[in-house]
Amino acid sequence: MLILQYLIAILGFSVIVLVHEFGHFIIAKLSGIHVQEFFLGFGPKILKYTSKKSGTMYGISAIPLGGYNKILGQDRNESIPVDLKGKAFFDKPFYKKFLVISGGGIFNIIFSIILIMIYFSLGVFVPSNIIDYTQPGSPAETYGFQKGDKVISLNEREIKSWDDFSVIVKDYPDKVVTFKILRNGKEMNIDTKLSNVDGNGYLGVGPLMVKEKMGGGQVITESFKMFGELTVTYIKLFGMLFSGQIPFSEARPVSPIGVISIFQQSAQMGAQNFILFVALVSILLAFGNFLPILPVDGGHLVIIIIEAIRRRPVPKKVIEVYNTLGIVLVVSLLLVGVVFDIISPFKLPSM
């Protein structure tokens, strides 16, 4: 079972990266830019095929994690074949270059929204008006409420949901009330004196969580609502991280070892929670790739924006220094992540 979970974890992570690379690939193609290679995985090429029509080499590499593109002309010093003149990345107008670089993140965002929709369409757990737990010493225990009792009304006020129950009970602190419940298919009344907790009536029960299906419109609404909330949360977290409001111990980097471990833990939580987790990571990958450092997409966006403003290429030396600083930062974080993942593995909270 553990091996299967790790295989699912590798697949989940690979799909996120593959979607990202496919975003770059398809927008480059639509922009008239030649894509030299598009491979699943990385490392030595074990299967490959070159399209006679486009000249793009497709294939599978030995290490099945994600994928990669090789787009013609991203390196300005690259020699462009005569028959591909006009199809190089750096020959295209600014907006096409911007879209190609942004394509990976855009596709990750689209992918995450689709996954969130799938998550909601499978149904969500909500608290019901059926009792699942009675607190020891509470009025519920004293007056004989049992697990499985369905609360129908309180003093003739109808209760159809846990929200109804919570609101109505609060209106009767220190009051004797009559609950109508359904137990083993039979209705019965239970007279109960509620406790007073902070001025609110209190019975002392916990609800049974039941899965409810959503309609199509609600799925779409809730999906975009969740995506919006996650976006705001991620932006705030990035801001707090770079402003030092979050201590490093709580914002520790994670290496590929840790990423696969986290995915494996999410796979243990069931298919539906795994789908949601993949969506969350896909959004995070999108935003992370827009950070203004090389070699990630955000660094390349910075360069083409500067070139568009200056109307001439950024000097090669400047790009080399910028790229070196970015690589040093990324590698340093990666190494720190490896150390943390070995001595203090990341543990997911229950979802």
CSV table of C-alpha atoms in Angstrom, one decimal:
chain,number,residue,atom,x,y,z
A,1,MET,CA,0.0,0.0,0.0
A,2,LEU,CA,2.8,2.4,0.9
A,3,ILE,CA,4.5,1.7,-2.5
A,4,LEU,CA,1.3,2.5,-4.3
A,5,GLN,CA,0.9,5.8,-2.3
A,6,TYR,CA,4.4,6.8,-3.3
A,7,LEU,CA,3.7,6.0,-7.0
A,8,ILE,CA,0.5,8.1,-6.8
A,9,ALA,CA,2.6,10.8,-5.2
A,10,ILE,CA,5.1,10.8,-8.0
A,11,LEU,CA,2.3,10.8,-10.5
A,12,GLY,CA,0.6,13.8,-8.9
A,13,PHE,CA,3.8,15.8,-8.7
A,14,SER,CA,4.7,14.9,-12.3
A,15,VAL,CA,1.3,15.9,-13.7
A,16,ILE,CA,1.6,19.3,-12.1
A,17,VAL,CA,5.0,19.9,-13.7
A,18,LEU,CA,3.9,18.4,-17.0
A,19,VAL,CA,0.9,20.8,-17.1
A,20,HIS,CA,3.2,23.7,-16.4
A,21,GLU,CA,5.5,22.7,-19.3
A,22,PHE,CA,2.6,22.0,-21.6
A,23,GLY,CA,1.4,25.6,-21.0
A,24,HIS,CA,4.8,26.9,-22.3
A,25,PHE,CA,4.7,24.4,-25.2
A,26,ILE,CA,1.2,25.1,-26.5
A,27,ILE,CA,1.4,28.9,-26.3
A,28,ALA,CA,4.8,28.8,-28.0
A,29,LYS,CA,3.2,26.7,-30.8
A,30,LEU,CA,0.2,29.0,-31.1
A,31,SER,CA,2.6,32.0,-31.2
A,32,GLY,CA,4.6,30.6,-34.1
A,33,ILE,CA,7.7,29.8,-32.1
A,34,HIS,CA,9.5,26.5,-32.8
A,35,VAL,CA,9.6,24.1,-30.0
A,36,GLN,CA,12.7,21.9,-30.4
A,37,GLU,CA,11.9,19.3,-27.8
A,38,PHE,CA,9.0,18.3,-25.5
A,39,PHE,CA,9.8,15.4,-23.1
A,40,LEU,CA,8.0,13.6,-20.3
A,41,GLY,CA,10.4,13.3,-17.4
A,42,PHE,CA,14.1,14.3,-17.4
A,43,GLY,CA,17.5,12.6,-17.7
A,44,PRO,CA,18.6,10.3,-20.5
A,45,LYS,CA,16.1,10.0,-23.4
A,46,ILE,CA,14.8,6.4,-23.6
A,47,LEU,CA,12.1,7.0,-26.3
A,48,LYS,CA,11.9,9.8,-28.9
A,49,TYR,CA,10.1,10.7,-32.0
A,50,THR,CA,10.6,13.7,-34.3
A,51,SER,CA,7.5,15.1,-36.0
A,52,LYS,CA,8.1,15.5,-39.8
A,53,LYS,CA,5.6,18.3,-39.9
A,54,SER,CA,6.8,20.5,-37.1
A,55,GLY,CA,10.3,19.2,-36.5
A,56,THR,CA,9.6,19.0,-32.7
A,57,MET,CA,11.1,16.0,-31.0
A,58,TYR,CA,8.7,14.3,-28.5
A,59,GLY,CA,9.8,11.6,-26.1
A,60,ILE,CA,10.1,10.0,-22.7
A,61,SER,CA,13.1,10.4,-20.4
A,62,ALA,CA,14.4,8.0,-17.8
A,63,ILE,CA,13.3,9.8,-14.7
A,64,PRO,CA,9.5,10.1,-14.7
A,65,LEU,CA,9.2,13.4,-12.9
A,66,GLY,CA,7.4,16.2,-14.8
A,67,GLY,CA,8.8,17.2,-18.2
A,68,TYR,CA,10.5,19.9,-20.0
A,69,ASN,CA,10.5,22.1,-23.2
A,70,LYS,CA,13.3,23.3,-25.3
A,71,ILE,CA,12.2,26.4,-27.2
A,72,LEU,CA,14.2,27.8,-30.0
A,73,GLY,CA,15.8,31.2,-29.4
A,74,GLN,CA,15.4,31.6,-25.6
A,75,ASP,CA,19.2,31.8,-25.6
A,76,ARG,CA,20.1,34.9,-27.7
A,77,ASN,CA,23.5,33.4,-28.5
A,78,GLU,CA,21.9,30.3,-30.1
A,79,SER,CA,22.5,29.7,-33.8
A,80,ILE,CA,19.1,29.8,-35.6
A,81,PRO,CA,18.8,27.5,-38.7
A,82,VAL,CA,18.0,29.3,-41.9
A,83,ASP,CA,14.7,27.5,-42.4
A,84,LEU,CA,13.6,28.5,-38.9
A,85,LYS,CA,14.3,32.2,-39.2
A,86,GLY,CA,11.3,34.1,-37.8
A,87,LYS,CA,10.4,31.2,-35.5
A,88,ALA,CA,12.8,32.0,-32.7
A,89,PHE,CA,11.6,33.2,-29.3
A,90,PHE,CA,13.6,36.4,-29.3
A,91,ASP,CA,12.3,37.4,-32.7
A,92,LYS,CA,8.7,37.6,-31.5
A,93,PRO,CA,6.9,40.7,-30.2
A,94,PHE,CA,6.8,41.4,-26.5
A,95,TYR,CA,3.3,40.2,-25.9
A,96,LYS,CA,4.0,36.7,-27.4
A,97,LYS,CA,7.2,36.3,-25.3
A,98,PHE,CA,5.2,37.4,-22.2
A,99,LEU,CA,2.5,34.9,-22.9
A,100,VAL,CA,4.9,32.0,-23.6
A,101,ILE,CA,6.8,32.6,-20.4
A,102,SER,CA,3.6,33.1,-18.4
A,103,GLY,CA,2.0,30.1,-20.0
A,104,GLY,CA,3.2,27.6,-17.5
A,105,GLY,CA,1.8,29.4,-14.5
A,106,ILE,CA,-1.4,30.2,-16.4
A,107,PHE,CA,-2.0,26.5,-17.1
A,108,ASN,CA,-1.2,25.6,-13.5
A,109,ILE,CA,-3.9,28.0,-12.4
A,110,ILE,CA,-6.4,26.6,-14.9
A,111,PHE,CA,-5.5,23.1,-13.9
A,112,SER,CA,-6.0,23.9,-10.2
A,113,ILE,CA,-9.4,25.4,-10.8
A,114,ILE,CA,-10.5,22.3,-12.7
A,115,LEU,CA,-9.3,20.1,-9.9
A,116,ILE,CA,-11.1,22.2,-7.3
A,117,MET,CA,-14.3,21.8,-9.4
A,118,ILE,CA,-13.8,18.0,-9.4
A,119,TYR,CA,-13.2,18.1,-5.6
A,120,PHE,CA,-16.5,20.0,-5.0
A,121,SER,CA,-18.4,17.9,-7.5
A,122,LEU,CA,-17.6,14.7,-5.5
A,123,GLY,CA,-19.5,16.3,-2.6
A,124,VAL,CA,-18.3,17.9,0.6
A,125,PHE,CA,-18.8,16.9,4.2
A,126,VAL,CA,-21.1,19.2,6.2
A,127,PRO,CA,-22.3,19.0,9.9
A,128,SER,CA,-25.9,17.6,10.1
A,129,ASN,CA,-28.6,17.7,12.7
A,130,ILE,CA,-27.8,14.1,13.7
A,131,ILE,CA,-25.9,13.7,17.0
A,132,ASP,CA,-22.5,11.9,16.7
A,133,TYR,CA,-21.1,12.8,20.2
A,134,THR,CA,-22.4,13.8,23.6
A,135,GLN,CA,-20.0,15.6,26.0
A,136,PRO,CA,-19.6,13.9,29.4
A,137,GLY,CA,-21.3,15.9,32.1
A,138,SER,CA,-23.3,18.0,29.7
A,139,PRO,CA,-27.1,18.4,29.6
A,140,ALA,CA,-27.1,16.1,26.6
A,141,GLU,CA,-25.6,13.2,28.7
A,142,THR,CA,-27.8,14.1,31.7
A,143,TYR,CA,-31.1,14.0,29.8
A,144,GLY,CA,-30.3,10.9,27.8
A,145,PHE,CA,-29.4,12.1,24.3
A,146,GLN,CA,-27.7,9.3,22.3
A,147,LYS,CA,-25.5,9.0,19.3
A,148,GLY,CA,-27.6,8.7,16.2
A,149,ASP,CA,-30.5,10.9,17.5
A,150,LYS,CA,-31.8,13.3,14.8
A,151,VAL,CA,-32.9,16.6,16.2
A,152,ILE,CA,-36.2,17.7,14.5
A,153,SER,CA,-37.2,20.7,16.6
A,154,LEU,CA,-36.7,22.7,19.7
A,155,ASN,CA,-39.9,24.2,21.3
A,156,GLU,CA,-41.7,23.6,18.0
A,157,ARG,CA,-39.0,25.6,16.1
A,158,GLU,CA,-38.0,23.4,13.2
A,159,ILE,CA,-34.4,22.2,12.9
A,160,LYS,CA,-33.2,20.9,9.5
A,161,SER,CA,-29.4,21.5,9.8
A,162,TRP,CA,-26.6,21.9,12.3
A,163,ASP,CA,-26.7,25.7,11.6
A,164,ASP,CA,-30.4,25.7,12.6
A,165,PHE,CA,-29.5,23.8,15.7
A,166,SER,CA,-26.6,26.1,16.7
A,167,VAL,CA,-28.6,29.3,16.3
A,168,ILE,CA,-31.8,28.1,18.0
A,169,VAL,CA,-30.1,26.5,21.0
A,170,LYS,CA,-28.2,29.7,21.8
A,171,ASP,CA,-31.6,31.4,22.4
A,172,TYR,CA,-32.3,29.4,25.6
A,173,PRO,CA,-29.5,29.7,28.2
A,174,ASP,CA,-30.6,28.2,31.6
A,175,LYS,CA,-34.0,27.4,30.1
A,176,VAL,CA,-36.0,24.2,30.2
A,177,VAL,CA,-36.9,23.4,26.6
A,178,THR,CA,-38.4,20.5,24.7
A,179,PHE,CA,-36.5,18.7,21.9
A,180,LYS,CA,-38.3,16.5,19.4
A,181,ILE,CA,-35.9,13.9,18.1
A,182,LEU,CA,-36.0,10.9,15.8
A,183,ARG,CA,-34.5,7.7,17.4
A,184,ASN,CA,-34.7,4.3,15.7
A,185,GLY,CA,-37.4,5.6,13.3
A,186,LYS,CA,-39.6,6.8,16.2
A,187,GLU,CA,-40.3,10.4,17.2
A,188,MET,CA,-39.9,11.3,20.9
A,189,ASN,CA,-39.7,14.4,23.1
A,190,ILE,CA,-36.9,15.1,25.6
A,191,ASP,CA,-37.4,17.9,28.1
A,192,THR,CA,-34.0,19.4,28.8
A,193,LYS,CA,-32.6,22.3,30.9
A,194,LEU,CA,-29.8,23.9,28.8
A,195,SER,CA,-26.6,25.2,30.3
A,196,ASN,CA,-25.4,28.8,30.1
A,197,VAL,CA,-22.1,29.3,28.3
A,198,ASP,CA,-21.1,32.9,27.8
A,199,GLY,CA,-24.7,33.9,27.8
A,200,ASN,CA,-25.7,31.2,25.2
A,201,GLY,CA,-27.7,28.1,25.6
A,202,TYR,CA,-25.6,24.9,25.5
A,203,LEU,CA,-26.6,21.2,25.1
A,204,GLY,CA,-23.2,19.6,24.6
A,205,VAL,CA,-23.4,17.5,21.4
A,206,GLY,CA,-21.3,17.2,18.3
A,207,PRO,CA,-22.8,16.7,14.8
A,208,LEU,CA,-22.5,13.8,12.4
A,209,MET,CA,-20.6,14.9,9.3
A,210,VAL,CA,-22.5,13.8,6.1
A,211,LYS,CA,-21.5,14.2,2.5
A,212,GLU,CA,-23.6,16.5,0.3
A,213,LYS,CA,-23.6,16.8,-3.4
A,214,MET,CA,-23.5,20.3,-5.0
A,215,GLY,CA,-25.3,21.5,-8.1
A,216,GLY,CA,-23.3,22.5,-11.2
A,217,GLY,CA,-23.7,26.2,-10.5
A,218,GLN,CA,-22.7,25.9,-6.9
A,219,VAL,CA,-19.6,23.8,-7.8
A,220,ILE,CA,-18.4,26.6,-10.1
A,221,THR,CA,-19.2,29.4,-7.6
A,222,GLU,CA,-17.5,27.6,-4.7
A,223,SER,CA,-14.5,26.6,-6.9
A,224,PHE,CA,-13.7,30.2,-7.9
A,225,LYS,CA,-14.4,31.4,-4.4
A,226,MET,CA,-11.9,28.9,-3.0
A,227,PHE,CA,-9.3,29.8,-5.7
A,228,GLY,CA,-9.8,33.5,-4.8
A,229,GLU,CA,-9.3,32.9,-1.1
A,230,LEU,CA,-6.2,30.7,-1.8
A,231,THR,CA,-4.8,33.4,-4.0
A,232,VAL,CA,-5.2,36.1,-1.4
A,233,THR,CA,-3.7,33.7,1.3
A,234,TYR,CA,-0.7,32.8,-0.8
A,235,ILE,CA,0.0,36.5,-1.7
A,236,LYS,CA,-0.2,37.4,2.0
A,237,LEU,CA,2.1,34.5,3.0
A,238,PHE,CA,4.7,35.4,0.4
A,239,GLY,CA,4.6,39.0,1.7
A,240,MET,CA,4.9,37.9,5.3
A,241,LEU,CA,7.8,35.6,4.3
A,242,PHE,CA,9.9,38.2,2.5
A,243,SER,CA,9.1,40.8,5.2
A,244,GLY,CA,10.4,38.5,7.9
A,245,GLN,CA,7.0,38.2,9.7
A,246,ILE,CA,7.2,34.4,9.3
A,247,PRO,CA,10.2,32.8,11.1
A,248,PHE,CA,12.4,30.6,8.9
A,249,SER,CA,11.6,27.5,11.0
A,250,GLU,CA,7.9,27.8,9.9
A,251,ALA,CA,8.7,28.7,6.3
A,252,ARG,CA,11.4,26.1,5.8
A,253,PRO,CA,12.1,25.1,2.2
A,254,VAL,CA,11.2,21.6,0.9
A,255,SER,CA,13.4,19.5,-1.4
A,256,PRO,CA,12.0,17.0,-4.0
A,257,ILE,CA,12.4,14.3,-1.3
A,258,GLY,CA,10.1,16.3,1.0
A,259,VAL,CA,7.6,17.1,-1.9
A,260,ILE,CA,7.1,13.4,-2.7
A,261,SER,CA,6.8,12.6,1.0
A,262,ILE,CA,4.1,15.3,1.4
A,263,PHE,CA,2.2,14.0,-1.7
A,264,GLN,CA,2.4,10.5,-0.2
A,265,GLN,CA,0.9,11.7,3.0
A,266,SER,CA,-1.9,13.4,1.1
A,267,ALA,CA,-2.6,10.2,-0.8
A,268,GLN,CA,-3.2,8.5,2.5
A,269,MET,CA,-6.1,10.9,3.1
A,270,GLY,CA,-8.2,9.5,0.2
A,271,ALA,CA,-8.7,10.3,-3.5
A,272,GLN,CA,-10.8,13.4,-2.9
A,273,ASN,CA,-8.4,15.1,-0.5
A,274,PHE,CA,-5.5,14.1,-2.8
A,275,ILE,CA,-7.2,15.9,-5.7
A,276,LEU,CA,-7.5,19.1,-3.6
A,277,PHE,CA,-3.9,18.9,-2.4
A,278,VAL,CA,-2.7,18.6,-6.0
A,279,ALA,CA,-4.7,21.7,-6.8
A,280,LEU,CA,-3.2,23.6,-3.9
A,281,VAL,CA,0.3,22.7,-5.0
A,282,SER,CA,-0.4,23.6,-8.6
A,283,ILE,CA,-1.4,27.1,-7.5
A,284,LEU,CA,1.7,27.4,-5.3
A,285,LEU,CA,3.9,26.3,-8.2
A,286,ALA,CA,2.3,28.9,-10.4
A,287,PHE,CA,2.9,31.7,-7.9
A,288,GLY,CA,6.4,30.5,-7.1
A,289,ASN,CA,7.4,30.5,-10.7
A,290,PHE,CA,6.4,34.2,-11.0
A,291,LEU,CA,8.9,35.2,-8.4
A,292,PRO,CA,11.3,37.7,-10.1
A,293,ILE,CA,14.4,35.5,-10.0
A,294,LEU,CA,16.2,33.3,-12.6
A,295,PRO,CA,16.0,30.6,-13.6
A,296,VAL,CA,12.2,30.6,-12.9
A,297,ASP,CA,9.7,32.2,-15.2
A,298,GLY,CA,9.4,35.4,-13.1
A,299,GLY,CA,13.1,36.2,-13.8
A,300,HIS,CA,12.6,35.8,-17.5
A,301,LEU,CA,9.6,38.1,-17.4
A,302,VAL,CA,11.7,40.7,-15.6
A,303,ILE,CA,14.3,40.5,-18.5
A,304,ILE,CA,11.8,40.9,-21.3
A,305,ILE,CA,10.0,43.7,-19.6
A,306,ILE,CA,13.3,45.6,-19.1
A,307,GLU,CA,14.1,44.9,-22.8
A,308,ALA,CA,10.7,46.2,-23.9
A,309,ILE,CA,11.3,49.4,-21.9
A,310,ARG,CA,14.9,49.9,-23.0
A,311,ARG,CA,14.2,48.8,-26.6
A,312,ARG,CA,17.4,46.8,-26.7
A,313,PRO,CA,18.6,43.5,-25.2
A,314,VAL,CA,19.8,43.3,-21.6
A,315,PRO,CA,23.6,42.9,-21.7
A,316,LYS,CA,24.8,39.2,-21.6
A,317,LYS,CA,27.0,39.9,-18.5
A,318,VAL,CA,24.0,41.3,-16.6
A,319,ILE,CA,21.9,38.2,-17.4
A,320,GLU,CA,24.8,35.9,-16.3
A,321,VAL,CA,25.1,37.6,-13.0
A,322,TYR,CA,21.3,37.7,-12.5
A,323,ASN,CA,21.1,34.0,-13.4
A,324,THR,CA,24.1,33.0,-11.1
A,325,LEU,CA,22.5,34.8,-8.1
A,326,GLY,CA,19.2,33.0,-8.8
A,327,ILE,CA,20.8,29.6,-9.1
A,328,VAL,CA,22.8,30.1,-5.9
A,329,LEU,CA,19.7,31.0,-4.1
A,330,VAL,CA,17.6,28.1,-5.5
A,331,VAL,CA,20.4,25.6,-4.9
A,332,SER,CA,21.0,26.9,-1.4
A,333,LEU,CA,17.3,26.6,-0.5
A,334,LEU,CA,17.3,23.1,-2.1
A,335,LEU,CA,20.2,21.9,0.0
A,336,VAL,CA,18.7,23.4,3.2
A,337,GLY,CA,15.4,21.6,2.3
A,338,VAL,CA,17.2,18.3,1.9
A,339,VAL,CA,18.8,18.7,5.3
A,340,PHE,CA,15.4,19.6,6.9
A,341,ASP,CA,13.6,16.7,5.1
A,342,ILE,CA,16.1,14.2,6.5
A,343,ILE,CA,16.4,15.4,10.1
A,344,SER,CA,12.8,16.8,10.5
A,345,PRO,CA,10.4,15.4,7.8
A,346,PHE,CA,7.4,17.6,7.1
A,347,LYS,CA,4.1,16.2,8.5
A,348,LEU,CA,0.8,17.2,6.9
A,349,PRO,CA,-2.1,18.1,9.3
A,350,SER,CA,-5.3,16.1,8.8
A,351,MET,CA,-7.5,17.6,6.0
